[in-house]
Short mmCIF file of C-alpha atoms and ligand atoms in Angstrom, two decimals:
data_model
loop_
_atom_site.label_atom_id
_atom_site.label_comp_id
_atom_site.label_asym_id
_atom_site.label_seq_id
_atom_site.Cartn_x
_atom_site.Cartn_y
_atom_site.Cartn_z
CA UNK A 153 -16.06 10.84 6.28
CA UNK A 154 -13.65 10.34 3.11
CA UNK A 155 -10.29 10.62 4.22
CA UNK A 156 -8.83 9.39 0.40
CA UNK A 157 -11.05 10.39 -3.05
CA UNK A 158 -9.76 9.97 -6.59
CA UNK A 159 -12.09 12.12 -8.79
CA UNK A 160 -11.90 11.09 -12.28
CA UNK A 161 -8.06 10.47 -11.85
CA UNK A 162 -6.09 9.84 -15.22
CA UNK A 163 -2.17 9.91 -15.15
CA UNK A 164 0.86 8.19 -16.98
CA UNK A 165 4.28 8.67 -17.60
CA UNK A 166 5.28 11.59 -20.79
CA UNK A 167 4.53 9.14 -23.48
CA UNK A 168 1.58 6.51 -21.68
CA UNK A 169 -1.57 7.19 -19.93
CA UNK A 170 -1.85 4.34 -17.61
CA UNK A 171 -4.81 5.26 -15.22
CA UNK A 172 -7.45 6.24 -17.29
CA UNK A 173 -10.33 7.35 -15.31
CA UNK A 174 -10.08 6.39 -11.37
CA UNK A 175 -12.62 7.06 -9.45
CA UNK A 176 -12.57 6.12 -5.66
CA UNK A 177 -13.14 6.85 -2.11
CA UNK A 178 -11.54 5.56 1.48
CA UNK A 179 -13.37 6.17 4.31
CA UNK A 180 -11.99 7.02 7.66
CA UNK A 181 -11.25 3.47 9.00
CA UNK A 182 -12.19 1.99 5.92
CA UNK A 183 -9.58 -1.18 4.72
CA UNK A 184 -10.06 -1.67 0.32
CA UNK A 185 -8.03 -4.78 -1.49
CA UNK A 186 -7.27 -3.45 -4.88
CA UNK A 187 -6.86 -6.67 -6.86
CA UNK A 188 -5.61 -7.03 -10.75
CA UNK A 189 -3.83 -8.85 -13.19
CA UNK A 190 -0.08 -7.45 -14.02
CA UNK A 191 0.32 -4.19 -15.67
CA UNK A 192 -2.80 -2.97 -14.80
CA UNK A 193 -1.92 0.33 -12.80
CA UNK A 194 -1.82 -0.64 -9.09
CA UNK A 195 1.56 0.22 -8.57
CA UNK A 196 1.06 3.16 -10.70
CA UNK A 197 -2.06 4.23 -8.66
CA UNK A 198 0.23 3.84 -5.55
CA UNK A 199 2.43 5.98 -6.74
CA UNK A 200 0.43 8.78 -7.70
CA UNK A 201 -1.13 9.18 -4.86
CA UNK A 202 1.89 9.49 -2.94
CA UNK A 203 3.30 12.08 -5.52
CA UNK A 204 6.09 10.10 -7.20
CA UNK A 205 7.16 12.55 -9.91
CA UNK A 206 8.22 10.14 -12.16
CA UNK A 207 3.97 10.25 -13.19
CA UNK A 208 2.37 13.04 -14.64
CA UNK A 209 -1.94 13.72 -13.65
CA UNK A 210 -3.46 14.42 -16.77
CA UNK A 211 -6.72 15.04 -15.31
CA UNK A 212 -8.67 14.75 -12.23
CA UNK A 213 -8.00 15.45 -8.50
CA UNK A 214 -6.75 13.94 -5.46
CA UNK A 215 -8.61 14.82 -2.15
CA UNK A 216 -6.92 13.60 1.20
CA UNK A 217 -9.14 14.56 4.34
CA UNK A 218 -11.22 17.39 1.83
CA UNK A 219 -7.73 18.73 1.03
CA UNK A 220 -6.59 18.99 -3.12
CA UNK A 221 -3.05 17.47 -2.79
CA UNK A 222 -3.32 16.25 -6.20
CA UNK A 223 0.28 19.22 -7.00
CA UNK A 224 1.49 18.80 -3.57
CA UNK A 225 5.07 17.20 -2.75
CA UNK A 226 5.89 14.27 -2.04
CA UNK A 227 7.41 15.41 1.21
CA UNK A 228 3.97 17.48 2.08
CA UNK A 229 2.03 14.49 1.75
CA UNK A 230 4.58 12.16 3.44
CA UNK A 231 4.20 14.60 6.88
CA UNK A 232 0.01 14.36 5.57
CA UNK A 233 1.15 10.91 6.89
CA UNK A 234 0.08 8.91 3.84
CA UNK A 235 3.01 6.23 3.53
CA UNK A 236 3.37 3.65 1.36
CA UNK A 237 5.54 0.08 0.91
CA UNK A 238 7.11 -0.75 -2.03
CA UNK A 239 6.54 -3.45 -4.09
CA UNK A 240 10.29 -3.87 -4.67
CA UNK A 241 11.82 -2.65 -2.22
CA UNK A 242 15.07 -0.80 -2.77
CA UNK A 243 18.67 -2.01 -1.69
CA UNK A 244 20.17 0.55 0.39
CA UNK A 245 24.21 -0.78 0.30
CA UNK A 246 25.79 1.48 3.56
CA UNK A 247 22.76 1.96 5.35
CA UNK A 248 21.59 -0.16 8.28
CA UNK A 249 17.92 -0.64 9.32
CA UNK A 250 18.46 0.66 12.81
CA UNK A 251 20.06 4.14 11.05
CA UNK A 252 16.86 4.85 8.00
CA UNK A 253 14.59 3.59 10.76
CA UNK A 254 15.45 6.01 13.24
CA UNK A 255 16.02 8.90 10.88
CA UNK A 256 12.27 8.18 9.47
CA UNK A 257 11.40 8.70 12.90
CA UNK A 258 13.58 12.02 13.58
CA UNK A 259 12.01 13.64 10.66
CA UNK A 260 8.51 12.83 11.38
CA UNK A 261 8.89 13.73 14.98
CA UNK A 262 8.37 10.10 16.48
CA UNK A 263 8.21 10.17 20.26
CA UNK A 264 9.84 7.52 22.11
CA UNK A 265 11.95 6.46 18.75
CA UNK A 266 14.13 3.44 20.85
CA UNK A 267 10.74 2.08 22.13
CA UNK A 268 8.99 2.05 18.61
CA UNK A 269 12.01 0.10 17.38
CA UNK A 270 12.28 -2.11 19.92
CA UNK A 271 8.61 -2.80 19.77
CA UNK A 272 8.23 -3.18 15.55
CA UNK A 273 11.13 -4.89 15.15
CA UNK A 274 9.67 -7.62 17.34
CA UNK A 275 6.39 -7.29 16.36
CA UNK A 276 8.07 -8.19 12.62
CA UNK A 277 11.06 -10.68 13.71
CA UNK A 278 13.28 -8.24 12.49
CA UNK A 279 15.98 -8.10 15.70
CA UNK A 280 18.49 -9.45 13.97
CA UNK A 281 18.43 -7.67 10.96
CA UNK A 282 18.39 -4.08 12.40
CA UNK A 283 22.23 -3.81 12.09
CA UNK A 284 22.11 -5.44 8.57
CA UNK A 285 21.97 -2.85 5.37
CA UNK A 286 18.54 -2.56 4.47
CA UNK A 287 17.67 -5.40 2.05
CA UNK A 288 20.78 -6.84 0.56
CA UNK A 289 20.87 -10.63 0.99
CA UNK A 290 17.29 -10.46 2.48
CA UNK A 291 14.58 -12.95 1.56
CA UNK A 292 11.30 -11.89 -0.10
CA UNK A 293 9.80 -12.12 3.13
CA UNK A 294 12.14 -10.47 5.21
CA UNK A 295 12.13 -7.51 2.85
CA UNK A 296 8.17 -7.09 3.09
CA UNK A 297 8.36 -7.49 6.86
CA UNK A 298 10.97 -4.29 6.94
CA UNK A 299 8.89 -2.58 4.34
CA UNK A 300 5.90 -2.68 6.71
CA UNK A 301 8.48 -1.93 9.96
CA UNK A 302 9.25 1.34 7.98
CA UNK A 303 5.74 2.24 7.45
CA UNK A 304 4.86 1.59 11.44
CA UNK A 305 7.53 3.68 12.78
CA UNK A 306 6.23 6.53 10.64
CA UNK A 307 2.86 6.66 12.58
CA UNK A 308 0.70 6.87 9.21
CA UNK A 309 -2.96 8.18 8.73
CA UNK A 310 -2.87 6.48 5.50
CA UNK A 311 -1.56 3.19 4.07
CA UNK A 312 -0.59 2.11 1.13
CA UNK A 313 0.57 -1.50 0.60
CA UNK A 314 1.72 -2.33 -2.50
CA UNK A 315 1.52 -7.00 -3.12
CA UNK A 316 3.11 -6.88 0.59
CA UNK A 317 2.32 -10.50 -0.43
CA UNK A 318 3.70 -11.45 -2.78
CA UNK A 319 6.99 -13.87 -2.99
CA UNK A 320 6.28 -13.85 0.69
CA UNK A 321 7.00 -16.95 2.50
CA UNK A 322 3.56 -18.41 4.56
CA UNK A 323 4.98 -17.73 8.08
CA UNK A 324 5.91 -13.97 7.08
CA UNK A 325 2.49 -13.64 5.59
CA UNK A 326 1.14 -14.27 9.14
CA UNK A 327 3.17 -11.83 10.83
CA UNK A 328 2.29 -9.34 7.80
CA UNK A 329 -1.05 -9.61 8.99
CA UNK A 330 -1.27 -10.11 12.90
CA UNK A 331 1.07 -6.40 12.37
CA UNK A 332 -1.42 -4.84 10.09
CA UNK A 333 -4.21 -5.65 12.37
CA UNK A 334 -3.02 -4.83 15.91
CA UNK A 335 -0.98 -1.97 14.26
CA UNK A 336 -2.78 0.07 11.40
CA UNK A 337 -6.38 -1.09 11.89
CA UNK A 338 -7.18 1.06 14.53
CA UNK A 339 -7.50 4.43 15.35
CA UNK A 340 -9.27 5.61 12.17
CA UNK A 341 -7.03 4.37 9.94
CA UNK A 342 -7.42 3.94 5.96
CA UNK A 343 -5.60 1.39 4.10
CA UNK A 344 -5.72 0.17 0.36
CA UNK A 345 -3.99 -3.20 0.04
CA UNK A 346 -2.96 -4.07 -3.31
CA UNK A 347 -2.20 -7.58 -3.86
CA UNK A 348 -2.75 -9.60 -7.52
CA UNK A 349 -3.28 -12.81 -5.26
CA UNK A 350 -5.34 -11.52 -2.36
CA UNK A 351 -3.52 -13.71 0.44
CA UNK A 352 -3.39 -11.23 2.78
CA UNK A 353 -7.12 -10.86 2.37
CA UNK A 354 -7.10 -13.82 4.80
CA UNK A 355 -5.42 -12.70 7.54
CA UNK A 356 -6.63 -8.72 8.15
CA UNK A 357 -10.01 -7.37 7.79
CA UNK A 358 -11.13 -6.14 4.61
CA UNK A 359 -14.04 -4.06 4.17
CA UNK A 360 -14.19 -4.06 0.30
CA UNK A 361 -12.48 -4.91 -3.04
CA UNK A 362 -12.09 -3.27 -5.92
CA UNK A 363 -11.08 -5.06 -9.37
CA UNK A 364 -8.65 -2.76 -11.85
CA UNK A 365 -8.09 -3.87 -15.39
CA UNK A 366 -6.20 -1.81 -18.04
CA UNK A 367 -6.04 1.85 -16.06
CA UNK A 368 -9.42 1.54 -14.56
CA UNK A 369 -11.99 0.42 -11.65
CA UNK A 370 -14.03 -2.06 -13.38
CA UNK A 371 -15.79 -3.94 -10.43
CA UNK A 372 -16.32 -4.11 -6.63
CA UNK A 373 -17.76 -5.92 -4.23
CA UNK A 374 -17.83 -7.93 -0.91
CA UNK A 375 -13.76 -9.30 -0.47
CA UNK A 376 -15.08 -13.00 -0.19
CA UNK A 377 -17.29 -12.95 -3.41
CA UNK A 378 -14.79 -10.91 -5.17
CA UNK A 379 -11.73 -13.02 -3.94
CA UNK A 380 -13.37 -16.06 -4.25
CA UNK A 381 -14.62 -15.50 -8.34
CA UNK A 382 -10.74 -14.17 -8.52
CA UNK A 383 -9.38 -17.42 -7.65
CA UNK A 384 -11.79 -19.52 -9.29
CA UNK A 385 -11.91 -18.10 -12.56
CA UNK A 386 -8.64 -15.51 -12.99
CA UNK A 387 -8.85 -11.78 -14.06
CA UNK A 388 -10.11 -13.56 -17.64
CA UNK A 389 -13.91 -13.20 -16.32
CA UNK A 390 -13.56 -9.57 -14.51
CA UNK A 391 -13.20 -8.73 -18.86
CA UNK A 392 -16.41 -9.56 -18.96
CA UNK A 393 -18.13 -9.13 -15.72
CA UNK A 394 -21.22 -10.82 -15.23
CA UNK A 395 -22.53 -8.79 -12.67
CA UNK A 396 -21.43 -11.91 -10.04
CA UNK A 397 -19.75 -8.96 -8.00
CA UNK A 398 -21.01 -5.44 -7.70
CA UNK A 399 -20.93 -3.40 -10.96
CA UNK A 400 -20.61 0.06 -10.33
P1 ADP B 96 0.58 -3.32 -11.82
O1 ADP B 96 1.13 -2.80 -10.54
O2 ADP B 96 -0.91 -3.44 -11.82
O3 ADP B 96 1.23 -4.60 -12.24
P2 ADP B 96 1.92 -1.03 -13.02
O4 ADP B 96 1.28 0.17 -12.44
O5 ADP B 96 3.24 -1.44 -12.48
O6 ADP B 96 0.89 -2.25 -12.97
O7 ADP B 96 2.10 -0.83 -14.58
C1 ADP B 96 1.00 -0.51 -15.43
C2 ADP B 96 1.51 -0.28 -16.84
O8 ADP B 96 2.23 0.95 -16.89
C3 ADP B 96 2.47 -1.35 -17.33
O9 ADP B 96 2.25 -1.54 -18.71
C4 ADP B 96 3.83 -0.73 -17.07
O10 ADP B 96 4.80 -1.20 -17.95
C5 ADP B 96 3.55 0.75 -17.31
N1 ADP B 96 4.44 1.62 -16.52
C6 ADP B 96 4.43 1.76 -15.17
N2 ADP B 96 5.38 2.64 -14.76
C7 ADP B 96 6.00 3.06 -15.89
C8 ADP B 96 7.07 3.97 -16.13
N3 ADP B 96 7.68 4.62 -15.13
N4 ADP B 96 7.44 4.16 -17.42
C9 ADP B 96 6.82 3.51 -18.43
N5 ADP B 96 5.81 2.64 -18.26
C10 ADP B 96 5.38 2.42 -17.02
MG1 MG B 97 2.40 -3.62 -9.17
#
């Protein structure tokens, strides 16, 4: 069953359509890398699906488990549990880990919220940092492994995670992915991993991947073939796909 669908998505800011056509559907369970050079809409595609209002849909429709939320909240589709990670992370000055983390789980109704903590914050190496304010001083690593602590605790249906590799050190990498496999993975679970790079393609399970180039879905296929033409020849090929992955 489709738990995610873009239909024909377009969307940009007031004065710049950015994605220009999306179409594309998650299965229940399903994992998608969405790779692409800079500037191509990833983030923006994140975004939009999680109802940042800073974008505007020009066209098109958003279908999480058969539902329209393409004019719904934020907020609605937060408690939908579709949650996201930033790709830059914001510094919170005043606010500890331990506090946002447990608030996070107060508002989504988290049982056992001292448990969860104890058990992600491990799961990340993140015990010492839970009575540090979220961010400030940390490495590039150490912000993506409390990026993906946040989105844990929040029990999602839905993932989002936006280059949770990149400027990530290789050790954090690997506990990136051993806590996207034993953690989101399961149960049903969708996920679209962006990532320009596609490291993290090595460590979790991926069950396709999708190439985006100026606002649109030009090319998919299986993540090794896809990955692998990526790496050996750049996004400057994908321009001109020669029909070395799948072309829709
Ligand atoms: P990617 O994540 O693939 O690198 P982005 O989605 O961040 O790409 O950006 C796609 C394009 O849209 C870029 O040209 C970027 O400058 C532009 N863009 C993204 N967000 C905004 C915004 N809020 N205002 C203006 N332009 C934006
Ligand atoms: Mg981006």
């Amino acid at each position: 069953m489709p738990k995610l669908e873009l239909v024909n998505l377009r969307a940009g800011t007031d004065s710049k359509e950015i994605l220009r056509g999306i179409n594309l559907t998650i299965n229940n369970g399903q994992t998608i890398l969405l790779m692409g050079p800079n500037g191509s809409g990833k983030s923006t595609l994140a975004q939009v699906i999680i109802g940042n209002p800073r974008y505007k849909i020009l066209s098109g429709k958003i279908l999480f488990n058969n539902r329209d939320i393409t004019n719904l909240p934020m907020e609605t589709r937060v408690k939908m549990g579709i949650s996201i990670s930033f790709q830059i992370p914001p510094k919170l000055k005043g606010i500890k880990l331990r506090d946002l983390a447990l608030e996070i789980m107060r508002r989504r109704g988290i049982e056992n919220p001292l448990e969860k903590l104890k058990k992600y914050a491990e799961l990340l190496r993140l015990e010492d940092f839970l009575e540090r304010d979220l961010n400030v001083g940390f490495s590039g690593g150490e912000m993506k492994r409390a990026e993906l602590f946040l989105v844990l605790l929040q029990n999602p249906a839905f993932v989002i995670l936006d280059e949770i590799d990149s400027g990530v050190d290789v050790e954090s990498v690997g506990i990136l992915g051993k806590a996207i496999r034993s953690e989101l993975q399961k149960n049903g679970r969708s996920l679209i991993i962006i990532s320009h790079t596609g490291i993290i393609a090595k460590h979790v399970h991926v069950d396709v991947a999708y190439i985006m180039l100026r606002g649109k879905i030009t090319c998919y296929g299986p993540p090794t073939i896809v990955l692998n033409h990526v790496l050996e020849h750049g996004f400057a090929r994908c321009e001109k796909c020669e029909g070395i992955c799948y072309v829709d």
